[in-house]
């Protein structure tokens, strides 16, 4: 922007970010990062085999297994979420190495637009992130 060129920026808010992380996919991601098997087993115990039920009209239906979500309010929860989304910058640069991304519980993706094809490249990155 300091150079006077057009910059397109897309701000993504990961809605219910911590709630939507699939346990099995997170555990597989940890294995890809060569995390110690004992630590993965400990995290598995932390995440998995949780159950929930909801009160409807004063009655509690049967318990349901919780298959996704990272417990919030702990340092471990934030760390696991960041590990889970760590691959997003790699996906963006594989698609287009001039697209930049900043992450936390949301993402800012931006690209300098010099020609019409740059907008198409940015859209292709966004499609990849969405998928």
Tab-separated table of C-alpha atoms in Angstrom:
chain	number	residue	atom	x	y	z
A	1	UNK	CA	0.000	0.000	0.000
A	2	UNK	CA	2.925	2.338	0.690
A	3	UNK	CA	3.886	1.877	-2.963
A	4	UNK	CA	0.439	2.959	-4.120
A	5	UNK	CA	-0.578	-0.448	-5.479
A	6	UNK	CA	-3.859	-2.227	-4.922
A	7	UNK	CA	-3.884	-4.785	-2.125
A	8	UNK	CA	-6.846	-7.115	-1.736
A	9	UNK	CA	-7.281	-8.456	1.798
A	10	UNK	CA	-9.658	-11.121	3.030
A	11	UNK	CA	-10.376	-11.478	6.724
A	12	UNK	CA	-11.558	-14.910	7.853
A	13	UNK	CA	-13.051	-15.574	11.230
A	14	UNK	CA	-13.032	-19.279	12.006
A	15	UNK	CA	-16.556	-19.520	13.405
A	16	UNK	CA	-16.614	-21.763	16.452
A	17	UNK	CA	-12.977	-22.491	15.640
A	18	UNK	CA	-12.172	-24.565	18.696
A	19	UNK	CA	-15.498	-26.417	18.534
A	20	UNK	CA	-15.092	-27.712	14.992
A	21	UNK	CA	-11.654	-29.372	15.114
A	22	UNK	CA	-12.165	-33.103	14.416
A	23	UNK	CA	-10.315	-35.165	17.039
A	24	UNK	CA	-9.051	-37.884	14.696
A	25	UNK	CA	-7.781	-35.397	12.125
A	26	UNK	CA	-5.969	-33.434	14.843
A	27	UNK	CA	-4.343	-36.620	16.159
A	28	UNK	CA	-3.233	-37.525	12.616
A	29	UNK	CA	-1.808	-34.024	12.225
A	30	UNK	CA	0.189	-34.481	15.424
A	31	UNK	CA	1.595	-37.741	14.025
A	32	UNK	CA	2.632	-35.936	10.840
A	33	UNK	CA	4.661	-33.528	12.987
A	34	UNK	CA	6.430	-36.527	14.578
A	35	UNK	CA	5.040	-35.812	18.032
A	36	UNK	CA	6.003	-38.491	20.559
A	37	UNK	CA	3.493	-41.390	20.613
A	38	UNK	CA	3.096	-41.175	24.394
A	39	UNK	CA	2.228	-37.477	24.146
A	40	UNK	CA	-0.273	-38.215	21.367
A	41	UNK	CA	-1.874	-40.889	23.568
A	42	UNK	CA	-2.098	-38.363	26.416
A	43	UNK	CA	-3.732	-35.783	24.089
A	44	UNK	CA	-6.071	-38.508	22.817
A	45	UNK	CA	-7.165	-39.113	26.423
A	46	UNK	CA	-7.601	-35.361	26.896
A	47	UNK	CA	-9.811	-34.986	23.797
A	48	UNK	CA	-11.585	-38.247	23.156
A	49	UNK	CA	-14.193	-40.346	24.936
A	50	UNK	CA	-16.111	-37.250	26.026
A	51	UNK	CA	-19.879	-37.316	26.147
A	52	UNK	CA	-22.537	-34.629	26.266
A	53	UNK	CA	-26.264	-34.259	26.591
A	54	UNK	CA	-28.664	-31.352	26.396
A	55	UNK	CA	-31.675	-30.577	28.519
A	56	UNK	CA	-34.791	-30.254	26.331
A	57	UNK	CA	-38.077	-29.359	28.041
A	58	UNK	CA	-36.667	-30.453	31.395
A	59	UNK	CA	-35.588	-33.849	30.110
A	60	UNK	CA	-32.132	-35.139	29.330
A	61	UNK	CA	-32.001	-37.383	26.268
A	62	UNK	CA	-29.302	-40.018	25.907
A	63	UNK	CA	-25.653	-39.097	26.017
A	64	UNK	CA	-23.854	-38.441	22.703
A	65	UNK	CA	-20.173	-38.889	21.975
A	66	UNK	CA	-18.251	-35.675	21.262
A	67	UNK	CA	-16.263	-36.205	18.051
A	68	UNK	CA	-14.856	-32.723	17.581
A	69	UNK	CA	-13.797	-29.699	19.522
A	70	UNK	CA	-10.910	-28.709	21.723
A	71	UNK	CA	-11.707	-27.803	25.331
A	72	UNK	CA	-11.328	-24.055	25.694
A	73	UNK	CA	-9.811	-22.157	28.570
A	74	UNK	CA	-6.579	-24.102	28.682
A	75	UNK	CA	-3.177	-23.389	27.216
A	76	UNK	CA	-3.209	-26.840	25.644
A	77	UNK	CA	-6.438	-26.038	23.778
A	78	UNK	CA	-4.908	-22.959	22.131
A	79	UNK	CA	-1.722	-24.820	21.271
A	80	UNK	CA	-3.623	-27.735	19.707
A	81	UNK	CA	-5.708	-25.353	17.601
A	82	UNK	CA	-2.612	-23.540	16.331
A	83	UNK	CA	-0.978	-26.872	15.469
A	84	UNK	CA	-4.144	-27.894	13.635
A	85	UNK	CA	-4.232	-24.775	11.415
A	86	UNK	CA	-0.459	-24.509	10.999
A	87	UNK	CA	-0.680	-25.981	7.478
A	88	UNK	CA	-2.774	-23.082	6.084
A	89	UNK	CA	0.203	-20.867	5.111
A	90	UNK	CA	1.724	-23.814	3.242
A	91	UNK	CA	-1.523	-24.324	1.319
A	92	UNK	CA	-1.653	-20.641	0.416
A	93	UNK	CA	1.939	-20.518	-0.847
A	94	UNK	CA	1.577	-23.793	-2.779
A	95	UNK	CA	-1.301	-22.224	-4.668
A	96	UNK	CA	0.353	-18.822	-5.112
A	97	UNK	CA	3.636	-17.877	-3.431
A	98	UNK	CA	2.903	-14.141	-3.536
A	99	UNK	CA	-0.209	-14.474	-1.353
A	100	UNK	CA	0.467	-13.794	2.340
A	101	UNK	CA	-1.397	-15.016	5.412
A	102	UNK	CA	-1.345	-14.131	9.114
A	103	UNK	CA	-2.978	-16.548	11.549
A	104	UNK	CA	-4.406	-16.863	15.010
A	105	UNK	CA	-8.051	-17.808	15.623
A	106	UNK	CA	-8.756	-15.878	12.473
A	107	UNK	CA	-6.775	-15.353	9.289
A	108	UNK	CA	-5.889	-12.360	7.177
A	109	UNK	CA	-4.976	-13.305	3.612
A	110	UNK	CA	-3.774	-10.625	1.256
A	111	UNK	CA	-2.152	-10.126	-2.121
A	112	UNK	CA	-0.829	-7.240	-4.197
A	113	UNK	CA	-3.011	-6.927	-7.296
A	114	UNK	CA	-1.087	-5.832	-10.373
A	115	UNK	CA	-3.309	-7.461	-12.979
A	116	UNK	CA	-6.655	-9.225	-13.270
A	117	UNK	CA	-5.055	-12.661	-13.011
A	118	UNK	CA	-3.820	-11.743	-9.504
A	119	UNK	CA	-7.436	-11.547	-8.343
A	120	UNK	CA	-8.109	-15.005	-9.818
A	121	UNK	CA	-5.003	-16.336	-8.032
A	122	UNK	CA	-6.228	-14.939	-4.715
A	123	UNK	CA	-9.656	-16.495	-5.290
A	124	UNK	CA	-8.010	-19.845	-6.021
A	125	UNK	CA	-6.132	-19.615	-2.710
A	126	UNK	CA	-9.392	-18.848	-0.904
A	127	UNK	CA	-11.097	-21.818	-2.559
A	128	UNK	CA	-8.257	-24.055	-1.368
A	129	UNK	CA	-8.475	-22.687	2.186
A	130	UNK	CA	-12.239	-23.225	2.190
A	131	UNK	CA	-11.842	-26.825	1.030
